CSV table of C-alpha atoms and ligand atoms in Angstrom, one decimal:
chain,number,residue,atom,x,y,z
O,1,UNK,CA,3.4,-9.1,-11.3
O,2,UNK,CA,1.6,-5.9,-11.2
O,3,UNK,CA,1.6,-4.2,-14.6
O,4,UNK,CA,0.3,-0.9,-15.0
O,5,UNK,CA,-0.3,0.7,-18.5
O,6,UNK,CA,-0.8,4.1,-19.8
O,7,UNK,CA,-3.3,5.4,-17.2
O,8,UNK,CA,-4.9,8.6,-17.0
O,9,UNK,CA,-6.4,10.0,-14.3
O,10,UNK,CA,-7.8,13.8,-13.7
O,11,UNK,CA,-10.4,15.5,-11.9
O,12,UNK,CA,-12.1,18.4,-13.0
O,13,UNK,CA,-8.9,21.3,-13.8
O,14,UNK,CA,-6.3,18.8,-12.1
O,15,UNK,CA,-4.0,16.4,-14.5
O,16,UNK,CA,-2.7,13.9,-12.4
O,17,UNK,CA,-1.7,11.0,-14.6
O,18,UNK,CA,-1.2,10.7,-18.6
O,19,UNK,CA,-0.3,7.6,-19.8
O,20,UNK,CA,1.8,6.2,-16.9
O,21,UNK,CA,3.2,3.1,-17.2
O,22,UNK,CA,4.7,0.7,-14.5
O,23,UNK,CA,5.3,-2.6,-13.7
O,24,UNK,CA,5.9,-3.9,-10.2
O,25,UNK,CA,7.9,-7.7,-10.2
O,26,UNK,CA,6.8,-10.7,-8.2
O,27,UNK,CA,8.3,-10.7,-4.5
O,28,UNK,CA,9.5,-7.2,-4.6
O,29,UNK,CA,9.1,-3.8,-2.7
O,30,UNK,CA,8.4,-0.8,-4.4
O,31,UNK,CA,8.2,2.7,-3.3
O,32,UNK,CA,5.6,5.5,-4.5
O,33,UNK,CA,7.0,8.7,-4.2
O,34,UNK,CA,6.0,12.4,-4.9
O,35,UNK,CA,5.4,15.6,-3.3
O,36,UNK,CA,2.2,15.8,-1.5
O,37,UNK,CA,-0.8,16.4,-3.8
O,38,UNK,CA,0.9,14.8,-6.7
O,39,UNK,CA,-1.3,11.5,-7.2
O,40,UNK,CA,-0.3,8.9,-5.0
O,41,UNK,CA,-3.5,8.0,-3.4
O,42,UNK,CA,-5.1,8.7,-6.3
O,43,UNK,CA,-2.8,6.1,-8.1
O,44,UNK,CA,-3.5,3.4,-5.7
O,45,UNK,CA,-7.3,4.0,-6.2
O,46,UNK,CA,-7.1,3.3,-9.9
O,47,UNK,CA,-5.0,0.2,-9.1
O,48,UNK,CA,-7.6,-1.3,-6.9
O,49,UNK,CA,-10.8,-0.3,-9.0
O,50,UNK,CA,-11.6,2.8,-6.3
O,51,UNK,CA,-11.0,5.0,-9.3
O,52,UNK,CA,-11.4,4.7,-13.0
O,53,UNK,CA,-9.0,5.5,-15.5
O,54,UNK,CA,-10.2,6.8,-18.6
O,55,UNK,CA,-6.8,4.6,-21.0
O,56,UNK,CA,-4.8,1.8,-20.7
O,57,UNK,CA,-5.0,-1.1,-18.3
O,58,UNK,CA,-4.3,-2.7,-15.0
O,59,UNK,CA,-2.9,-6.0,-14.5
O,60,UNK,CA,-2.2,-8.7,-11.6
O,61,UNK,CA,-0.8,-11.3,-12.3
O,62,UNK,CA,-2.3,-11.8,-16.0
O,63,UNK,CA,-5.7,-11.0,-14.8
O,64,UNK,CA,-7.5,-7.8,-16.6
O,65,UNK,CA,-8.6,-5.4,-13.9
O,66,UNK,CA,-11.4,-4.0,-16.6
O,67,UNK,CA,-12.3,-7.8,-17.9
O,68,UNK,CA,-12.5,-9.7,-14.7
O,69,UNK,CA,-12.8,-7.5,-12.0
O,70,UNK,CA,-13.9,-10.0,-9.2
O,71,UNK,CA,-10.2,-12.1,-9.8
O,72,UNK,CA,-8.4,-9.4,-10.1
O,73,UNK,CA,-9.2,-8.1,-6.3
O,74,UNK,CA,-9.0,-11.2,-5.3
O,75,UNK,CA,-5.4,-10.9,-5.7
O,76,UNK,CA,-4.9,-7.1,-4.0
O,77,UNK,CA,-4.5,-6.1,-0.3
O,78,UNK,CA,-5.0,-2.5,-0.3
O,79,UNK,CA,-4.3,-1.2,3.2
O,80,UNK,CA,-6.4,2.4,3.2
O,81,UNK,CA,-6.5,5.0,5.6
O,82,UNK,CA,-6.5,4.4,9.2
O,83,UNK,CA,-9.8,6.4,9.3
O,84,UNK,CA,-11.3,4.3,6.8
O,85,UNK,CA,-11.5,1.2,9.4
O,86,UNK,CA,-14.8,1.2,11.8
O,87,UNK,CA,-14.8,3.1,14.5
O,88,UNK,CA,-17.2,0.7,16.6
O,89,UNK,CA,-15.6,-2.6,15.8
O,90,UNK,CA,-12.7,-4.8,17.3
O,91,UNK,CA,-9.2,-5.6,16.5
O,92,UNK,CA,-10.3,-8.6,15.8
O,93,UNK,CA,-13.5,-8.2,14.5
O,94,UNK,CA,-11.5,-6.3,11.2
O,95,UNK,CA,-9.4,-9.4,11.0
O,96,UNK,CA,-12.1,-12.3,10.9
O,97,UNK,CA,-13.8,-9.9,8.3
O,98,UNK,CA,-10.8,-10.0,6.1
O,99,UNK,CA,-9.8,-13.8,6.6
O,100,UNK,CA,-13.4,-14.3,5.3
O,101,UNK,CA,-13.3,-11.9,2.5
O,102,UNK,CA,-10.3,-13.2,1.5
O,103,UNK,CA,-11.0,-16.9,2.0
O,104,UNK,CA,-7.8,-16.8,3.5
O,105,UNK,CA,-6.2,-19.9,5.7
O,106,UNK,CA,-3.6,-17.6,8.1
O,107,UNK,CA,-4.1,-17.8,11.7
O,108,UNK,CA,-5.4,-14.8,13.0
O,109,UNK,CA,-3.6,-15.3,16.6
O,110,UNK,CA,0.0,-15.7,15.2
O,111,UNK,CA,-0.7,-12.4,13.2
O,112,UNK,CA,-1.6,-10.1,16.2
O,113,UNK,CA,1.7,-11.7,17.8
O,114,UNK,CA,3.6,-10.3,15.1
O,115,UNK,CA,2.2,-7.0,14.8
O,116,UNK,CA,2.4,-6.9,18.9
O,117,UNK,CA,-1.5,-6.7,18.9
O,118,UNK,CA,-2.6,-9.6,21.0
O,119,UNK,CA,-3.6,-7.6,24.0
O,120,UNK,CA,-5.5,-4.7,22.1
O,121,UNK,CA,-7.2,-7.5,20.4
O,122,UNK,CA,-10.7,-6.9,21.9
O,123,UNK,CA,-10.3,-3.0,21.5
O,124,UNK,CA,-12.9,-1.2,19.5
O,125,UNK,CA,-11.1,0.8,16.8
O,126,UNK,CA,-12.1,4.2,18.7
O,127,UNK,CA,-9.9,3.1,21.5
O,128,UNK,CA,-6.7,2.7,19.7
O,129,UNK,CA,-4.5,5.3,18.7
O,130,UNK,CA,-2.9,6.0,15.4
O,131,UNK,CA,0.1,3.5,16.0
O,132,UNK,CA,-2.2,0.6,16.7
O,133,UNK,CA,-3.9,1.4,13.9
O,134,UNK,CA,-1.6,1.4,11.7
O,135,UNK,CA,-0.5,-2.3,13.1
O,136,UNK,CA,-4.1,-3.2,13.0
O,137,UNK,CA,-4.2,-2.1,8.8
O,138,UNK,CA,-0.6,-4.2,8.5
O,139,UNK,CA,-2.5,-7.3,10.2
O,140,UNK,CA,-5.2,-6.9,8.2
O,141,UNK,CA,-3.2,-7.1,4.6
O,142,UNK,CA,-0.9,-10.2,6.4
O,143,UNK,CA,-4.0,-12.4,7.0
O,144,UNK,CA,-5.6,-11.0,3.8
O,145,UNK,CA,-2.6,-13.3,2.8
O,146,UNK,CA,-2.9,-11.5,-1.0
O,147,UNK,CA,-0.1,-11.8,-3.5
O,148,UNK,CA,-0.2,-7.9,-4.0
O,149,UNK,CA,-0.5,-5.4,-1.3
O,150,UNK,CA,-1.1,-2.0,-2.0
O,151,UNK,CA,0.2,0.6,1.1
O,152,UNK,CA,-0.6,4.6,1.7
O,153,UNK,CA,1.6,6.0,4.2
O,154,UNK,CA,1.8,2.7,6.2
O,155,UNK,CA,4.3,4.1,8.2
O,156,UNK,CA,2.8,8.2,9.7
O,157,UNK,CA,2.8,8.5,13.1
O,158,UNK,CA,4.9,5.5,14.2
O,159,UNK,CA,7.7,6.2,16.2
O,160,UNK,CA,11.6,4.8,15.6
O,161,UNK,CA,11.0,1.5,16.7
O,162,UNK,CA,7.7,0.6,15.8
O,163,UNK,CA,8.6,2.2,11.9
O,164,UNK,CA,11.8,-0.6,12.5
O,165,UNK,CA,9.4,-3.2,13.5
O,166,UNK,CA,7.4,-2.5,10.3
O,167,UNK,CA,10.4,-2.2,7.8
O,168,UNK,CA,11.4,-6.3,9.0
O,169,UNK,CA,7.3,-7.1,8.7
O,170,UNK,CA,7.7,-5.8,5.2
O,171,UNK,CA,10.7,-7.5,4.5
O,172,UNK,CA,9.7,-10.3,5.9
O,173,UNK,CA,6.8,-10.3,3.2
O,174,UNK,CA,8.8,-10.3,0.3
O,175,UNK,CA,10.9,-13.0,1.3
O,176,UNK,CA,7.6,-14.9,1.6
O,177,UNK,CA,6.9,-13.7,-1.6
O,178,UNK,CA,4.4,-11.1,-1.4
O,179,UNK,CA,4.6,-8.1,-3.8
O,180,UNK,CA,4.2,-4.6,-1.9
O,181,UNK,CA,3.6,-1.2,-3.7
O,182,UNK,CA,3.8,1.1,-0.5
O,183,UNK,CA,3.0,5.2,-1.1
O,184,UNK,CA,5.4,6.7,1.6
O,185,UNK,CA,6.8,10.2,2.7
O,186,UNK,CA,9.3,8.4,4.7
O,187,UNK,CA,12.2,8.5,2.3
O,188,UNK,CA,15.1,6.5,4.7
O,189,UNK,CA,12.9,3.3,5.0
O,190,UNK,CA,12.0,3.7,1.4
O,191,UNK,CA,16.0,3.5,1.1
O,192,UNK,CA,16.2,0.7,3.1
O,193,UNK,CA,13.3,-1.3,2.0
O,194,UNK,CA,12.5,-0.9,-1.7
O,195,UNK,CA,13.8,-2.5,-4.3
O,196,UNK,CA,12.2,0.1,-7.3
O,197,UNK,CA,11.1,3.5,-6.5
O,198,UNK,CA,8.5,5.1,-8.5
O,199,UNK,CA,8.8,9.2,-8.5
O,200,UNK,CA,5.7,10.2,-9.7
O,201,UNK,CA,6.8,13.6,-11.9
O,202,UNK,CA,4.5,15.8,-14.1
O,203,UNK,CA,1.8,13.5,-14.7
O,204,UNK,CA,4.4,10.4,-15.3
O,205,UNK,CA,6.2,7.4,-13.3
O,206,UNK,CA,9.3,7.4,-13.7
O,207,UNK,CA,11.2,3.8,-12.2
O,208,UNK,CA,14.1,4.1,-10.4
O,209,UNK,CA,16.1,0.9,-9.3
O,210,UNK,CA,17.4,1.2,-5.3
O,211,UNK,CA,21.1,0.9,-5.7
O,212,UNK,CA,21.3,2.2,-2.0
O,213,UNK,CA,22.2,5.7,-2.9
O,214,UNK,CA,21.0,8.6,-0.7
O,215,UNK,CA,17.2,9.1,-1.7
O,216,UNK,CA,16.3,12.0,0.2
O,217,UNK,CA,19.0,13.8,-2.9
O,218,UNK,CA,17.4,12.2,-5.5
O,219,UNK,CA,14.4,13.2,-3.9
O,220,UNK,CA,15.7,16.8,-3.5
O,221,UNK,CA,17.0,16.3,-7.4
O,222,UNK,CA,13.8,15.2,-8.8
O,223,UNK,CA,11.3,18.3,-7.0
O,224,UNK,CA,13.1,20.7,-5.3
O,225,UNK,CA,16.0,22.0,-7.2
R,301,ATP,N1,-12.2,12.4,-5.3
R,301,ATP,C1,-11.6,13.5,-5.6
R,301,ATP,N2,-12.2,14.5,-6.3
R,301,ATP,C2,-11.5,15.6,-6.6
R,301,ATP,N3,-10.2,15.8,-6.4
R,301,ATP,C3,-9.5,14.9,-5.7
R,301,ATP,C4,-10.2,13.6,-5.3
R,301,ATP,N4,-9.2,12.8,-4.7
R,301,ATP,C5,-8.1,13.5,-4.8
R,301,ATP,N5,-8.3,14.7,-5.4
R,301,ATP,C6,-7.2,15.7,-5.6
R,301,ATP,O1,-6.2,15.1,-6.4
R,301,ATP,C7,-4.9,15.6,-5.9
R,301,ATP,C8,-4.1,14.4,-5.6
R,301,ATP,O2,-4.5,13.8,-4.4
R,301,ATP,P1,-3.8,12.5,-3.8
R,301,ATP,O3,-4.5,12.3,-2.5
R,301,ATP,O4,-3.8,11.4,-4.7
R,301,ATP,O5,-2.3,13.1,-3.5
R,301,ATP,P2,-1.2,12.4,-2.8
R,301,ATP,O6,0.0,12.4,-3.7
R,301,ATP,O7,-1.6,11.0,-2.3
R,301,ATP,O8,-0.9,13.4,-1.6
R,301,ATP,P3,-0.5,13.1,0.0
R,301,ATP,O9,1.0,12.9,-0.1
R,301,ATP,O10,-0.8,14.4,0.6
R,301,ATP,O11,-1.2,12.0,0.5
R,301,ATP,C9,-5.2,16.6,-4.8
R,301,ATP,O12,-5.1,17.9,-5.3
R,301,ATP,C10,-6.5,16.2,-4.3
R,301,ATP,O13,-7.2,17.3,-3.7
C-alpha cells in the first residue's frame, strides 16, 4: 500500500499541494487526474523522492520514504517521460539497466514479447518514435518487477489499438498484483481501468471510487462547470 499524508508542495508564487492525503491499496489501479498545470507530475515527483515536500509523509508498504530512503525506492517503478530515457542507447540496453537496478529476476525476452518490442530491440532510443517509447518505458517498469509503479501520461501518442493493448498490460499487472498510480489525460481508459480516481482540486486529493459512471462528466463537474 501506498500511503500518502498531508504533503505540501509549492514553488516560488505557485501552491500546488497543502496537506494532501491519499492512500493507494495493494493490487489496485488508480487514476491521477487534474487539468493540466495542476500538480500531477509534480505529485509523482514527491512520491518517488524527485521532489521534497516540506509536511507529512510518504509511505510504501510500511517503509518511511524520509527514514529509509534506499527501501523505500526499492519498492517504486516510476515510468518518467519518454524524453527522460537516452537518446544513444538500445531497447534493450534500458532493460538490462533496470533488471540490474532492480535486482530483478523477469526475463527480459518474454517482456519485449509482450510489449510487441522484440524486433526494435537493438534500436537506439533516437530511432524509435513516441509509441515505441512509450512500450519501451511500460517494459521497463514490468521487468523493474516493483510492487508500485508510478505512470505520467503512459498512454499520449498511442493510437486505439496500441492504448487497448496497454489498458490489458495494465490490467494484467494488477491481477499479478502490482499496485499502479498512473497520471493520465485520457479519461475513457481511466474509466475502464481504475479502480480509485484521485482529482487533484485546489491544492487537495480528493478519492473517488470507479463505480463505472461516465468520467469525462465528473470530470466536466469537478473543473469546468
Ligand atoms: N521544477 C519546477 N520549478 C518551478 N515550477 C515548476 C517545476 N516543476 C513544475 N513546475 C510548475 O508547477 C506547475 C505544475 O506542473 P506539473 O507538471 O506538475 O503539472 P501537471 O498537472 O503534471 O500538468 P500536465 O497535465 O500538463 O502534465 C506548473 O505550473 C509548472 O510550471
Amino acid at each position: 500500500m501506498l500511503e500518502v499524508k498531508q504533503v505540501h508542495v509549492a514553488f516560488k508564487n505557485q501552491l500546488l499541494l497543502q496537506n494532501a492525503s491519499f492512500t493507494v491499496e495493494d493490487a489496485s489501479i488508480t487514476c491521477l487526474v487534474a487539468p493540466n498545470g495542476t500538480g500531477k507530475t509534480a505529485l509523482l515527483n514527491v512520491i518517488c523522492g524527485l521532489l521534497p515536500s516540506k509536511t507529512g509523509g510518504i509511505k510504501c508498504n510500511g517503509i518511511s520514504l524520509r527514514s529509509k530512503r534506499r527501501a523505500f525506492l526499492h519498492q517504486l517503478f516510476f515510468v518518467q517521460n519518454a524524453d527522460d530515457l537516452f537518446a544513444n542507447l538500445t531497447v534493450k540496453d534500458h532493460l538490462r539497466y533496470v533488471k540490474k537496478m532492480w535486482q530483478s529476476r523477469i526475463d527480459i525476452a518474454r517482456v519485449l514479447t509482450q510489449v510487441e518490442l522484440t524486433t526494435s530491440q537493438n534500436k537506439q532510443i533516437q530511432q524509435l518514435s513516441l509509441d515505441k517509447k512509450q512500450q519501451l518505458l511500460l517494459a521497463m517498469a514490468i521487468v523493474s518487477d516493483a510492487p508500485v509503479v508510478l505512470m505520467d501520461e503512459p498512454l499520449n501518442g498511442l493510437d486505439v489499438e496500441a492504448t487497448q493493448k496497454f489498458e490489458q498490460i495494465f490490467m494484467s499487472l494488477r491481477e499479478q498484483g502490482k499496485t499502479l498510480l498512473i497520471a493520465s489525460h485520457q479519461l475513457d481508459s481511466v474509466g475502464r481501468v481504475s479502480d480509485k480516481i484521485l482529482f487533484l482540486k485546489e491544492q487537495q486529493i480528493l478519492t473517488v471510487e470507479n463505480l463505472g459512471q461516465d468520467i469525462a462528466t465528473q470530470y466536466a463537474e469537478m473543473y469546468l462547470i
